CSV table of C-alpha atoms and ligand atoms in Angstrom, one decimal:
chain,number,residue,atom,x,y,z
A,19,MET,CA,16.7,7.3,6.9
A,20,ALA,CA,14.4,10.2,6.2
A,21,VAL,CA,10.8,11.4,6.3
A,22,LEU,CA,9.9,12.3,2.8
A,23,PRO,CA,6.9,14.4,1.6
A,24,ILE,CA,4.0,12.2,0.5
A,25,ARG,CA,2.8,12.8,-3.0
A,26,LYS,CA,-0.8,14.0,-3.3
A,27,ILE,CA,-3.5,13.3,-5.8
A,28,GLY,CA,-2.9,15.2,-9.0
A,29,ASP,CA,0.8,14.2,-9.1
A,30,PRO,CA,1.3,12.1,-12.2
A,31,VAL,CA,3.7,9.7,-10.3
A,32,LEU,CA,0.6,8.4,-8.5
A,33,ARG,CA,-0.9,7.4,-11.8
A,34,SER,CA,2.1,5.5,-13.2
A,35,ARG,CA,2.8,1.8,-13.0
A,36,SER,CA,5.7,0.9,-10.8
A,37,LYS,CA,8.4,-1.4,-12.0
A,38,GLU,CA,9.3,-4.8,-10.5
A,39,VAL,CA,12.4,-4.7,-8.2
A,40,GLU,CA,15.0,-6.9,-10.0
A,41,ASN,CA,17.6,-7.0,-7.3
A,42,ILE,CA,17.4,-5.9,-3.7
A,43,ASN,CA,20.4,-3.6,-3.0
A,44,GLU,CA,21.4,-0.8,-0.6
A,45,GLN,CA,19.1,1.6,-2.5
A,46,THR,CA,16.1,-0.7,-2.0
A,47,LYS,CA,16.9,-0.9,1.7
A,48,GLU,CA,17.2,2.9,2.0
A,49,LEU,CA,13.9,3.2,0.1
A,50,ILE,CA,12.2,0.8,2.6
A,51,ASP,CA,13.6,2.7,5.6
A,52,ASN,CA,12.4,6.0,4.1
A,53,MET,CA,8.9,4.5,3.4
A,54,ILE,CA,8.6,3.2,7.0
A,55,ASP,CA,9.7,6.6,8.4
A,56,SER,CA,7.4,8.5,6.2
A,57,MET,CA,4.4,6.2,6.9
A,58,GLU,CA,5.0,6.5,10.7
A,59,ALA,CA,5.5,10.3,10.6
A,60,ALA,CA,2.2,10.6,8.7
A,61,GLU,CA,0.5,8.1,11.1
A,62,GLY,CA,-0.6,5.9,8.2
A,63,ILE,CA,-1.1,2.1,8.3
A,64,GLY,CA,0.4,1.6,4.8
A,65,LEU,CA,2.5,3.2,2.1
A,66,ALA,CA,3.6,2.3,-1.4
A,67,ALA,CA,6.8,3.5,-3.0
A,68,PRO,CA,5.2,5.8,-5.6
A,69,GLN,CA,3.7,7.8,-2.7
A,70,ILE,CA,7.2,9.1,-2.0
A,71,GLY,CA,7.9,9.4,-5.8
A,72,ILE,CA,9.7,6.1,-6.4
A,73,LEU,CA,8.1,3.9,-9.1
A,74,GLN,CA,9.2,0.5,-7.7
A,75,ARG,CA,6.9,-2.3,-6.5
A,76,VAL,CA,7.5,-2.0,-2.8
A,77,ILE,CA,4.8,-1.7,-0.1
A,78,VAL,CA,4.9,-1.4,3.7
A,79,VAL,CA,1.9,-2.1,6.0
A,80,LYS,CA,1.9,-1.6,9.7
A,81,ILE,CA,-1.2,-2.6,11.7
A,82,GLU,CA,-1.0,-3.0,15.4
A,83,ASP,CA,2.8,-3.2,15.5
A,84,ASP,CA,2.8,-5.9,12.8
A,85,LEU,CA,5.1,-4.4,10.2
A,86,LYS,CA,5.2,-6.1,6.8
A,87,VAL,CA,7.5,-5.0,4.0
A,88,THR,CA,6.7,-6.7,0.7
A,89,ILE,CA,8.6,-6.4,-2.6
A,90,ASN,CA,6.9,-7.3,-5.8
A,91,PRO,CA,3.7,-8.3,-4.1
A,92,ILE,CA,1.3,-10.5,-6.1
A,93,LEU,CA,-2.3,-11.3,-5.2
A,94,ILE,CA,-2.6,-15.1,-5.8
A,95,LYS,CA,-6.0,-15.8,-4.2
A,96,GLU,CA,-9.0,-13.9,-3.0
A,97,LYS,CA,-12.2,-14.9,-1.3
A,98,GLY,CA,-15.4,-13.2,-0.1
A,99,GLU,CA,-16.3,-9.6,-0.2
A,100,SER,CA,-16.2,-6.8,2.3
A,101,MET,CA,-17.2,-3.2,2.1
A,102,ALA,CA,-15.5,-0.6,4.3
A,103,GLU,CA,-14.3,3.0,4.5
A,104,GLU,CA,-10.8,3.8,3.3
A,105,GLY,CA,-8.7,6.9,3.3
A,106,CYS,CA,-5.2,7.5,1.8
A,107,LEU,CA,-2.3,9.7,2.8
A,108,SER,CA,-2.2,10.8,-0.9
A,109,VAL,CA,-5.8,11.9,-0.8
A,110,PRO,CA,-6.1,14.1,2.2
A,111,ASP,CA,-9.4,14.7,4.0
A,112,ARG,CA,-11.4,12.3,2.0
A,113,ARG,CA,-12.8,8.9,2.7
A,114,GLY,CA,-14.9,6.5,0.7
A,115,LEU,CA,-16.5,3.1,0.8
A,116,VAL,CA,-14.6,0.5,-1.2
A,117,LYS,CA,-15.5,-3.1,-1.9
A,118,ARG,CA,-12.6,-5.5,-1.6
A,119,PRO,CA,-12.2,-9.3,-1.1
A,120,GLU,CA,-12.4,-10.3,2.6
A,121,GLU,CA,-9.6,-12.8,2.5
A,122,ILE,CA,-6.5,-12.9,0.3
A,123,ILE,CA,-3.2,-14.6,-0.2
A,124,ILE,CA,-0.2,-12.5,-1.2
A,125,GLU,CA,3.2,-13.6,-2.3
A,126,GLY,CA,6.3,-11.5,-2.7
A,127,LEU,CA,9.7,-11.0,-1.2
A,128,ASN,CA,10.8,-9.5,2.1
A,129,GLU,CA,13.6,-6.9,2.5
A,130,GLU,CA,16.1,-9.8,2.6
A,131,GLY,CA,14.9,-11.1,-0.7
A,132,GLU,CA,13.3,-14.2,0.9
A,133,LYS,CA,10.0,-15.4,-0.5
A,134,VAL,CA,7.0,-14.6,1.7
A,135,LYS,CA,3.4,-15.7,1.6
A,136,TYR,CA,0.8,-14.0,3.7
A,137,GLU,CA,-2.8,-15.1,4.3
A,138,LEU,CA,-4.6,-12.0,5.3
A,139,GLU,CA,-8.2,-10.9,6.1
A,140,GLY,CA,-10.2,-7.9,7.1
A,141,LEU,CA,-8.2,-4.6,7.6
A,142,LYS,CA,-4.9,-6.2,6.8
A,143,ALA,CA,-6.2,-7.6,3.5
A,144,ARG,CA,-7.7,-4.3,2.7
A,145,ALA,CA,-4.5,-2.4,3.4
A,146,PHE,CA,-2.4,-4.7,1.2
A,147,LEU,CA,-4.9,-4.4,-1.7
A,148,HIS,CA,-5.0,-0.6,-1.3
A,149,GLU,CA,-1.2,-0.4,-1.4
A,150,ILE,CA,-0.9,-2.9,-4.4
A,151,ASP,CA,-3.4,-0.6,-6.2
A,152,HIS,CA,-0.9,2.2,-5.8
A,153,LEU,CA,1.7,0.2,-7.7
A,154,ASN,CA,-0.7,0.1,-10.6
A,155,GLY,CA,-1.5,3.8,-10.5
A,156,ILE,CA,-4.9,3.2,-8.9
A,157,LEU,CA,-6.3,5.3,-6.0
A,158,PHE,CA,-9.2,4.4,-3.7
A,159,VAL,CA,-11.3,7.2,-5.1
A,160,ASP,CA,-11.4,5.3,-8.4
A,161,LYS,CA,-13.1,2.4,-6.7
A,162,ALA,CA,-15.1,4.1,-4.0
A,163,ILE,CA,-18.9,4.1,-4.4
A,164,GLU,CA,-19.3,7.1,-2.2
A,165,ILE,CA,-16.7,9.7,-1.3
A,166,LYS,CA,-17.0,12.2,1.4
A,167,ASP,CA,-15.0,15.0,3.1
A,168,GLU,CA,-13.8,13.9,6.5
A,169,GLU,CA,-15.0,17.0,8.1
A,170,SER,CA,-18.5,16.6,6.9
A,171,GLU,CA,-19.3,13.8,9.4
B,222,ZN,ZN1,-3.2,5.1,-0.4
């Protein structure tokens, strides 16, 4: 396990599409451990594998001690609309208002390779969608209607 440096905007890895994980092996488990360590060290609520330089479809989200690891996440349903401010460990010192669905259903695999299905809303839904965007090379600044420096508030 290791805390790895988080890639920052401008790094081409953040603009690349991540590949599906075809089989979950020791390397996948090490990747997940490193992602959790790196997310926690940076005090983030979510992290996607490309943020530590690995182009695989793996995300971790931890909100209020609820840690969810999802491999090959797919958005299968969305409902409603919500506008809220987001930030990103890869885009330091900036925040922006992003419109997202209010409720979603996500399917994927957990770290054991078992199918998981999550019904999420509010901040959890937002965090999952933000991390899935990373797997497609999308950053919140692409979607934000207003971006501001954190210090300016
Ligand atoms: Zn992010």
